[in-house]
């Protein structure tokens, strides 16, 4: 048996994710959850949901979270981390509120939270914190004493998140025809967000053009390119591009879109492209549809060879990184000196989101930050 590692003050880990439909009848109710408060008609949601219907109405994200949940439990058991791991979603079962209620019933009082989003942005961080605050408020309304929840820091530059992506890019390059491989370009993709959200992402001192959101993705791209160069001896040209845009066409969002970028590269005579979805933890619907379906079809139309590299998913190195983040935060909460693991120019992220970090359009309570009402 491995030596038991110190995880106090935490008595549980919560895997917190977005959620997704698991059958055709789930698609519209799921999208109603995602868009609640925006007044979008049901007929429009059916149109929006066509991507899901192409895959039988099933998003892969829930199954991928089950696999990650198993990987975390296996890693913890093998390395002496005696801590239960729970799972809750923002927009579909298992719902976050139900999971927190279960955790309180099980006697859990201090919970570390891993969100399946590695970068700073409103939708990738603060919105998760707002959902946590909403769920805790519901427990209070039910007469339950809310637990303390601490969101683990952003892990975009942790080697356990980066190294699997490097291997994915190398495998995709190796899979290209040999006559186009050396001239290939790398297209690092992430979810497009409104310019205004990007510009105010991260702490206030990081605000500006693209904010922390763009800066963090660029740092990851540079790290991957450097590792690929070390392995192959080739400095592959690259660019950060975007996908999965939604919302009003009149609102500026981060560009260029991956399909537009493929057209540009083809027009410049680039012989092949590797699409690397660095903004996503797993191969969920945005990856399956926007890259594997839509962008791949655009490349075929152009006659441009493309490969799509793997996301991190449940790679054992990522599970080990989660363990590292948990033990690091636990030690910090106990007042111990902590050496935080981070690569690149930006260094490790903060533990507590400061006031003004990734602000929403309308102020709402958010847990797990310096302004949290639940401490």
mmCIF file of C-alpha atoms in Angstrom, residues 22-340:
data_model
loop_
_atom_site.group_PDB
_atom_site.id
_atom_site.type_symbol
_atom_site.label_atom_id
_atom_site.label_comp_id
_atom_site.label_asym_id
_atom_site.label_seq_id
_atom_site.Cartn_x
_atom_site.Cartn_y
_atom_site.Cartn_z
ATOM 1 C CA UNK A 22 -27.239 11.723 -23.650
ATOM 2 C CA UNK A 23 -30.088 11.126 -26.108
ATOM 3 C CA UNK A 24 -32.276 12.948 -28.668
ATOM 4 C CA UNK A 25 -34.933 13.843 -26.095
ATOM 5 C CA UNK A 26 -32.303 15.541 -23.960
ATOM 6 C CA UNK A 27 -31.015 17.991 -26.582
ATOM 7 C CA UNK A 28 -33.572 20.812 -26.350
ATOM 8 C CA UNK A 29 -33.931 20.644 -22.522
ATOM 9 C CA UNK A 30 -30.134 20.721 -22.279
ATOM 10 C CA UNK A 31 -29.922 23.770 -24.555
ATOM 11 C CA UNK A 32 -32.690 25.417 -22.517
ATOM 12 C CA UNK A 33 -30.483 24.983 -19.464
ATOM 13 C CA UNK A 34 -27.477 26.443 -21.264
ATOM 14 C CA UNK A 35 -29.381 29.474 -22.607
ATOM 15 C CA UNK A 36 -31.713 30.069 -19.637
ATOM 16 C CA UNK A 37 -32.688 33.716 -19.322
ATOM 17 C CA UNK A 38 -31.932 34.625 -22.932
ATOM 18 C CA UNK A 39 -35.466 34.087 -24.253
ATOM 19 C CA UNK A 40 -34.440 31.879 -27.177
ATOM 20 C CA UNK A 41 -37.474 30.145 -28.783
ATOM 21 C CA UNK A 42 -37.637 26.348 -28.738
ATOM 22 C CA UNK A 43 -37.648 26.177 -32.540
ATOM 23 C CA UNK A 44 -34.377 28.090 -32.614
ATOM 24 C CA UNK A 45 -32.906 25.689 -30.039
ATOM 25 C CA UNK A 46 -33.843 22.758 -32.268
ATOM 26 C CA UNK A 47 -31.874 24.412 -35.074
ATOM 27 C CA UNK A 48 -28.929 25.054 -32.742
ATOM 28 C CA UNK A 49 -29.103 21.417 -31.635
ATOM 29 C CA UNK A 50 -28.593 20.009 -35.121
ATOM 30 C CA UNK A 51 -24.955 19.277 -34.281
ATOM 31 C CA UNK A 52 -26.065 16.996 -31.481
ATOM 32 C CA UNK A 53 -28.703 15.277 -33.623
ATOM 33 C CA UNK A 54 -25.977 14.370 -36.139
ATOM 34 C CA UNK A 55 -24.477 12.255 -33.339
ATOM 35 C CA UNK A 56 -27.734 10.659 -32.197
ATOM 36 C CA UNK A 57 -28.435 13.441 -29.721
ATOM 37 C CA UNK A 58 -25.506 12.330 -27.568
ATOM 38 C CA UNK A 59 -22.681 14.599 -26.484
ATOM 39 C CA UNK A 60 -19.518 12.645 -25.675
ATOM 40 C CA UNK A 61 -18.655 14.879 -22.725
ATOM 41 C CA UNK A 62 -20.481 12.932 -20.015
ATOM 42 C CA UNK A 63 -18.890 9.627 -20.977
ATOM 43 C CA UNK A 64 -15.513 11.325 -21.166
ATOM 44 C CA UNK A 65 -16.030 12.690 -17.662
ATOM 45 C CA UNK A 66 -16.866 9.196 -16.424
ATOM 46 C CA UNK A 67 -13.573 7.960 -17.856
ATOM 47 C CA UNK A 68 -11.710 10.886 -16.267
ATOM 48 C CA UNK A 69 -13.468 10.216 -12.964
ATOM 49 C CA UNK A 70 -12.226 6.615 -13.053
ATOM 50 C CA UNK A 71 -8.714 7.792 -13.957
ATOM 51 C CA UNK A 72 -8.641 10.204 -11.017
ATOM 52 C CA UNK A 73 -9.856 7.573 -8.578
ATOM 53 C CA UNK A 74 -7.296 5.093 -9.884
ATOM 54 C CA UNK A 75 -4.460 7.609 -9.644
ATOM 55 C CA UNK A 76 -5.470 8.641 -6.126
ATOM 56 C CA UNK A 77 -5.658 5.032 -4.944
ATOM 57 C CA UNK A 78 -2.267 4.194 -6.434
ATOM 58 C CA UNK A 79 -0.548 7.222 -4.892
ATOM 59 C CA UNK A 80 -1.936 7.339 -1.373
ATOM 60 C CA UNK A 81 -4.552 10.078 -1.816
ATOM 61 C CA UNK A 82 -7.415 8.880 0.367
ATOM 62 C CA UNK A 83 -10.062 11.262 -0.892
ATOM 63 C CA UNK A 84 -13.429 10.541 -2.535
ATOM 64 C CA UNK A 85 -14.042 12.037 -5.979
ATOM 65 C CA UNK A 86 -17.517 13.257 -6.963
ATOM 66 C CA UNK A 87 -18.838 14.621 -10.253
ATOM 67 C CA UNK A 88 -21.348 17.373 -10.990
ATOM 68 C CA UNK A 89 -22.354 19.361 -14.105
ATOM 69 C CA UNK A 90 -23.558 22.877 -14.716
ATOM 70 C CA UNK A 91 -26.160 22.049 -17.377
ATOM 71 C CA UNK A 92 -27.086 18.350 -17.239
ATOM 72 C CA UNK A 93 -27.237 15.374 -14.924
ATOM 73 C CA UNK A 94 -25.549 14.796 -12.601
ATOM 74 C CA UNK A 95 -26.414 18.371 -11.706
ATOM 75 C CA UNK A 96 -24.043 20.371 -9.527
ATOM 76 C CA UNK A 97 -26.654 21.148 -6.877
ATOM 77 C CA UNK A 98 -27.614 17.482 -6.540
ATOM 78 C CA UNK A 99 -23.974 16.463 -6.222
ATOM 79 C CA UNK A 100 -23.227 19.092 -3.566
ATOM 80 C CA UNK A 101 -26.319 17.986 -1.649
ATOM 81 C CA UNK A 102 -25.045 14.405 -1.780
ATOM 82 C CA UNK A 103 -21.627 15.536 -0.578
ATOM 83 C CA UNK A 104 -23.119 17.410 2.377
ATOM 84 C CA UNK A 105 -25.242 14.372 3.242
ATOM 85 C CA UNK A 106 -22.038 12.304 3.148
ATOM 86 C CA UNK A 107 -20.482 14.697 5.655
ATOM 87 C CA UNK A 108 -18.108 16.529 3.284
ATOM 88 C CA UNK A 109 -17.266 19.976 4.659
ATOM 89 C CA UNK A 110 -14.244 21.208 2.687
ATOM 90 C CA UNK A 111 -14.261 20.500 -1.034
ATOM 91 C CA UNK A 112 -11.590 21.076 -3.677
ATOM 92 C CA UNK A 113 -13.087 21.701 -7.123
ATOM 93 C CA UNK A 114 -11.518 20.844 -10.476
ATOM 94 C CA UNK A 115 -13.284 22.564 -13.392
ATOM 95 C CA UNK A 116 -12.839 21.029 -16.836
ATOM 96 C CA UNK A 117 -11.617 24.351 -18.202
ATOM 97 C CA UNK A 118 -7.921 25.153 -18.078
ATOM 98 C CA UNK A 119 -7.925 28.864 -18.896
ATOM 99 C CA UNK A 120 -9.142 32.182 -17.503
ATOM 100 C CA UNK A 121 -12.376 33.619 -18.925
ATOM 101 C CA UNK A 122 -15.873 34.391 -17.735
ATOM 102 C CA UNK A 123 -17.362 31.218 -19.251
ATOM 103 C CA UNK A 124 -14.336 29.101 -18.311
ATOM 104 C CA UNK A 125 -13.961 30.222 -14.708
ATOM 105 C CA UNK A 126 -16.230 32.819 -13.139
ATOM 106 C CA UNK A 127 -19.408 31.262 -14.529
ATOM 107 C CA UNK A 128 -18.440 27.992 -12.837
ATOM 108 C CA UNK A 129 -17.935 29.958 -9.623
ATOM 109 C CA UNK A 130 -21.347 31.596 -10.034
ATOM 110 C CA UNK A 131 -22.936 28.176 -10.506
ATOM 111 C CA UNK A 132 -21.214 26.999 -7.321
ATOM 112 C CA UNK A 133 -22.620 30.007 -5.452
ATOM 113 C CA UNK A 134 -26.118 29.322 -6.825
ATOM 114 C CA UNK A 135 -25.926 25.680 -5.742
ATOM 115 C CA UNK A 136 -24.693 26.606 -2.265
ATOM 116 C CA UNK A 137 -27.524 29.146 -1.924
ATOM 117 C CA UNK A 138 -30.017 26.399 -2.780
ATOM 118 C CA UNK A 139 -28.579 24.199 -0.028
ATOM 119 C CA UNK A 140 -28.932 27.073 2.443
ATOM 120 C CA UNK A 141 -32.566 27.545 1.381
ATOM 121 C CA UNK A 142 -33.095 23.843 2.083
ATOM 122 C CA UNK A 143 -31.754 24.269 5.614
ATOM 123 C CA UNK A 144 -28.399 22.592 4.961
ATOM 124 C CA UNK A 145 -25.087 24.022 6.110
ATOM 125 C CA UNK A 146 -23.088 24.778 2.960
ATOM 126 C CA UNK A 147 -19.604 23.305 2.630
ATOM 127 C CA UNK A 148 -16.523 25.402 1.870
ATOM 128 C CA UNK A 149 -15.530 25.014 -1.795
ATOM 129 C CA UNK A 150 -12.117 25.939 -3.221
ATOM 130 C CA UNK A 151 -11.583 25.913 -6.990
ATOM 131 C CA UNK A 152 -8.154 24.590 -8.000
ATOM 132 C CA UNK A 153 -6.035 27.012 -10.022
ATOM 133 C CA UNK A 154 -5.862 27.200 -13.806
ATOM 134 C CA UNK A 155 -3.694 24.389 -15.141
ATOM 135 C CA UNK A 156 -3.085 25.418 -18.765
ATOM 136 C CA UNK A 157 0.689 25.461 -18.199
ATOM 137 C CA UNK A 158 1.013 22.412 -15.961
ATOM 138 C CA UNK A 159 3.220 19.792 -17.665
ATOM 139 C CA UNK A 160 0.599 17.096 -17.043
ATOM 140 C CA UNK A 161 -1.762 19.071 -19.271
ATOM 141 C CA UNK A 162 0.857 20.142 -21.819
ATOM 142 C CA UNK A 163 2.833 16.941 -22.470
ATOM 143 C CA UNK A 164 -0.119 14.872 -23.723
ATOM 144 C CA UNK A 165 -0.917 17.649 -26.200
ATOM 145 C CA UNK A 166 2.686 17.683 -27.416
ATOM 146 C CA UNK A 167 2.460 13.939 -28.027
ATOM 147 C CA UNK A 168 -0.814 14.467 -29.880
ATOM 148 C CA UNK A 169 0.739 17.000 -32.235
ATOM 149 C CA UNK A 170 3.753 14.758 -32.867
ATOM 150 C CA UNK A 171 1.470 11.803 -33.656
ATOM 151 C CA UNK A 172 -0.593 13.912 -36.059
ATOM 152 C CA UNK A 173 2.510 15.173 -37.843
ATOM 153 C CA UNK A 174 3.790 11.611 -38.166
ATOM 154 C CA UNK A 175 0.437 10.595 -39.666
ATOM 155 C CA UNK A 176 0.657 13.161 -42.470
ATOM 156 C CA UNK A 177 1.970 11.991 -45.853
ATOM 157 C CA UNK A 178 5.739 12.230 -45.795
ATOM 158 C CA UNK A 179 5.904 14.546 -48.800
ATOM 159 C CA UNK A 180 3.879 17.288 -47.016
ATOM 160 C CA UNK A 181 4.940 16.720 -43.403
ATOM 161 C CA UNK A 182 7.918 19.061 -43.204
ATOM 162 C CA UNK A 183 5.943 21.948 -44.727
ATOM 163 C CA UNK A 184 2.896 21.570 -42.485
ATOM 164 C CA UNK A 185 1.495 24.399 -40.377
ATOM 165 C CA UNK A 186 0.073 24.056 -36.854
ATOM 166 C CA UNK A 187 -3.337 25.594 -36.129
ATOM 167 C CA UNK A 188 -3.887 25.806 -32.372
ATOM 168 C CA UNK A 189 -7.611 26.100 -31.766
ATOM 169 C CA UNK A 190 -9.739 27.201 -28.855
ATOM 170 C CA UNK A 191 -13.291 28.356 -28.259
ATOM 171 C CA UNK A 192 -13.950 31.817 -29.631
ATOM 172 C CA UNK A 193 -15.436 34.244 -27.107
ATOM 173 C CA UNK A 194 -16.574 37.860 -27.472
ATOM 174 C CA UNK A 195 -13.692 40.316 -27.707
ATOM 175 C CA UNK A 196 -15.051 42.137 -24.653
ATOM 176 C CA UNK A 197 -14.943 38.940 -22.581
ATOM 177 C CA UNK A 198 -11.414 38.156 -23.717
ATOM 178 C CA UNK A 199 -10.197 41.687 -22.995
ATOM 179 C CA UNK A 200 -11.419 41.484 -19.372
ATOM 180 C CA UNK A 201 -10.317 37.893 -18.710
ATOM 181 C CA UNK A 202 -8.068 37.203 -15.762
ATOM 182 C CA UNK A 203 -7.154 39.621 -12.949
ATOM 183 C CA UNK A 204 -7.539 43.344 -13.631
ATOM 184 C CA UNK A 205 -3.811 43.790 -14.247
ATOM 185 C CA UNK A 206 -4.049 41.265 -17.127
ATOM 186 C CA UNK A 207 -6.903 43.119 -18.838
ATOM 187 C CA UNK A 208 -6.273 44.586 -22.266
ATOM 188 C CA UNK A 209 -6.381 43.283 -25.820
ATOM 189 C CA UNK A 210 -7.169 39.561 -25.487
ATOM 190 C CA UNK A 211 -6.618 39.613 -21.728
ATOM 191 C CA UNK A 212 -5.368 36.546 -19.891
ATOM 192 C CA UNK A 213 -7.427 34.250 -22.154
ATOM 193 C CA UNK A 214 -5.411 34.941 -25.288
ATOM 194 C CA UNK A 215 -2.096 35.316 -23.429
ATOM 195 C CA UNK A 216 -2.460 31.902 -21.790
ATOM 196 C CA UNK A 217 -3.304 30.151 -25.057
ATOM 197 C CA UNK A 218 -0.374 31.817 -26.818
ATOM 198 C CA UNK A 219 1.961 30.673 -24.051
ATOM 199 C CA UNK A 220 0.710 27.090 -24.396
ATOM 200 C CA UNK A 221 1.145 27.207 -28.179
ATOM 201 C CA UNK A 222 4.738 28.440 -27.834
ATOM 202 C CA UNK A 223 5.558 25.692 -25.344
ATOM 203 C CA UNK A 224 4.157 22.998 -27.640
ATOM 204 C CA UNK A 225 5.988 24.389 -30.680
ATOM 205 C CA UNK A 226 9.252 24.404 -28.726
ATOM 206 C CA UNK A 227 8.801 20.779 -27.635
ATOM 207 C CA UNK A 228 7.864 19.713 -31.167
ATOM 208 C CA UNK A 229 10.972 21.464 -32.497
ATOM 209 C CA UNK A 230 13.104 19.618 -29.954
ATOM 210 C CA UNK A 231 11.630 16.283 -31.047
ATOM 211 C CA UNK A 232 11.595 16.840 -34.806
ATOM 212 C CA UNK A 233 14.243 19.463 -35.461
ATOM 213 C CA UNK A 234 11.639 21.532 -37.328
ATOM 214 C CA UNK A 235 10.241 24.941 -36.308
ATOM 215 C CA UNK A 236 6.697 24.511 -37.607
ATOM 216 C CA UNK A 237 4.829 27.736 -38.463
ATOM 217 C CA UNK A 238 1.769 28.194 -36.278
ATOM 218 C CA UNK A 239 -1.122 30.431 -35.345
ATOM 219 C CA UNK A 240 -3.745 30.582 -32.609
ATOM 220 C CA UNK A 241 -7.190 30.387 -34.233
ATOM 221 C CA UNK A 242 -10.750 30.027 -32.999
ATOM 222 C CA UNK A 243 -13.834 27.884 -33.395
ATOM 223 C CA UNK A 244 -17.379 27.349 -32.116
ATOM 224 C CA UNK A 245 -18.488 30.958 -32.372
ATOM 225 C CA UNK A 246 -22.114 31.596 -31.391
ATOM 226 C CA UNK A 247 -24.257 34.616 -30.567
ATOM 227 C CA UNK A 248 -25.071 37.778 -32.455
ATOM 228 C CA UNK A 249 -23.111 38.306 -35.695
ATOM 229 C CA UNK A 250 -22.937 42.003 -34.769
ATOM 230 C CA UNK A 251 -20.839 41.319 -31.646
ATOM 231 C CA UNK A 252 -17.072 41.114 -32.282
ATOM 232 C CA UNK A 253 -15.636 37.695 -31.353
ATOM 233 C CA UNK A 254 -12.071 36.428 -31.436
ATOM 234 C CA UNK A 255 -10.863 35.592 -34.961
ATOM 235 C CA UNK A 256 -9.792 34.049 -37.318
ATOM 236 C CA UNK A 257 -12.133 31.093 -37.460
ATOM 237 C CA UNK A 258 -10.451 27.767 -38.183
ATOM 238 C CA UNK A 259 -12.259 27.289 -41.496
ATOM 239 C CA UNK A 260 -11.290 30.767 -42.696
ATOM 240 C CA UNK A 261 -7.722 30.044 -41.583
ATOM 241 C CA UNK A 262 -7.623 26.816 -43.600
ATOM 242 C CA UNK A 263 -8.721 28.727 -46.696
ATOM 243 C CA UNK A 264 -5.985 31.309 -46.105
ATOM 244 C CA UNK A 265 -3.293 28.667 -45.672
ATOM 245 C CA UNK A 266 -4.444 26.833 -48.786
ATOM 246 C CA UNK A 267 -4.292 30.084 -50.747
ATOM 247 C CA UNK A 268 -0.721 30.584 -49.525
ATOM 248 C CA UNK A 269 0.280 27.149 -50.806
ATOM 249 C CA UNK A 270 0.688 25.490 -47.393
ATOM 250 C CA UNK A 271 0.746 21.721 -48.080
ATOM 251 C CA UNK A 272 -0.826 20.393 -44.850
ATOM 252 C CA UNK A 273 -2.197 21.444 -41.457
ATOM 253 C CA UNK A 274 -2.379 19.900 -37.993
ATOM 254 C CA UNK A 275 -5.326 21.229 -35.983
ATOM 255 C CA UNK A 276 -4.495 21.106 -32.269
ATOM 256 C CA UNK A 277 -7.476 21.836 -29.964
ATOM 257 C CA UNK A 278 -5.475 23.181 -27.019
ATOM 258 C CA UNK A 279 -8.481 24.995 -25.558
ATOM 259 C CA UNK A 280 -10.372 21.786 -24.735
ATOM 260 C CA UNK A 281 -9.788 19.135 -22.095
ATOM 261 C CA UNK A 282 -11.582 16.380 -24.003
ATOM 262 C CA UNK A 283 -13.061 15.478 -27.401
ATOM 263 C CA UNK A 284 -16.516 16.869 -26.713
ATOM 264 C CA UNK A 285 -19.032 18.222 -29.222
ATOM 265 C CA UNK A 286 -17.104 21.343 -30.229
ATOM 266 C CA UNK A 287 -14.172 19.144 -31.203
ATOM 267 C CA UNK A 288 -16.243 16.429 -32.892
ATOM 268 C CA UNK A 289 -18.370 18.804 -34.933
ATOM 269 C CA UNK A 290 -16.394 22.001 -35.468
ATOM 270 C CA UNK A 291 -13.081 20.267 -36.170
ATOM 271 C CA UNK A 292 -13.680 16.624 -37.068
ATOM 272 C CA UNK A 293 -16.779 17.400 -39.146
ATOM 273 C CA UNK A 294 -16.929 21.011 -40.335
ATOM 274 C CA UNK A 295 -13.237 21.971 -40.558
ATOM 275 C CA UNK A 296 -12.258 18.573 -41.936
ATOM 276 C CA UNK A 297 -14.932 18.914 -44.627
ATOM 277 C CA UNK A 298 -13.612 22.379 -45.510
ATOM 278 C CA UNK A 299 -10.084 20.948 -45.826
ATOM 279 C CA UNK A 300 -11.343 18.153 -48.077
ATOM 280 C CA UNK A 301 -13.117 20.712 -50.253
ATOM 281 C CA UNK A 302 -9.828 22.590 -50.573
ATOM 282 C CA UNK A 303 -7.787 19.445 -51.155
ATOM 283 C CA UNK A 304 -5.712 20.299 -48.087
ATOM 284 C CA UNK A 305 -4.420 17.363 -45.996
ATOM 285 C CA UNK A 306 -5.291 17.894 -42.318
ATOM 286 C CA UNK A 307 -4.973 15.938 -39.110
ATOM 287 C CA UNK A 308 -6.558 16.716 -35.762
ATOM 288 C CA UNK A 309 -4.432 16.034 -32.700
ATOM 289 C CA UNK A 310 -5.794 14.495 -29.516
ATOM 290 C CA UNK A 311 -7.018 16.366 -26.479
ATOM 291 C CA UNK A 312 -5.766 15.455 -23.007
ATOM 292 C CA UNK A 313 -8.869 13.506 -21.955
ATOM 293 C CA UNK A 314 -8.108 10.982 -19.214
ATOM 294 C CA UNK A 315 -4.387 10.690 -19.930
ATOM 295 C CA UNK A 316 -2.653 9.371 -16.773
ATOM 296 C CA UNK A 317 -0.340 12.396 -16.831
ATOM 297 C CA UNK A 318 -3.370 14.677 -16.556
ATOM 298 C CA UNK A 319 -4.786 12.634 -13.671
ATOM 299 C CA UNK A 320 -1.386 12.969 -11.982
ATOM 300 C CA UNK A 321 -1.502 16.734 -12.588
ATOM 301 C CA UNK A 322 -4.856 16.937 -10.820
ATOM 302 C CA UNK A 323 -3.349 15.088 -7.867
ATOM 303 C CA UNK A 324 -0.456 17.537 -7.895
ATOM 304 C CA UNK A 325 -2.813 20.544 -7.961
ATOM 305 C CA UNK A 326 -4.855 19.112 -5.105
ATOM 306 C CA UNK A 327 -1.849 18.381 -2.881
ATOM 307 C CA UNK A 328 -0.327 21.770 -3.708
ATOM 308 C CA UNK A 329 -3.496 23.634 -2.703
ATOM 309 C CA UNK A 330 -3.979 21.519 0.414
ATOM 310 C CA UNK A 331 -0.439 22.301 1.546
ATOM 311 C CA UNK A 332 -0.954 26.013 0.875
ATOM 312 C CA UNK A 333 -4.178 25.992 2.892
ATOM 313 C CA UNK A 334 -2.269 24.404 5.773
ATOM 314 C CA UNK A 335 0.228 27.273 5.619
ATOM 315 C CA UNK A 336 3.092 25.263 4.124
ATOM 316 C CA UNK A 337 5.601 26.624 1.638
ATOM 317 C CA UNK A 338 4.593 25.313 -1.789
ATOM 318 C CA UNK A 339 6.546 24.919 -5.018
ATOM 319 C CA UNK A 340 3.981 25.306 -7.782
#
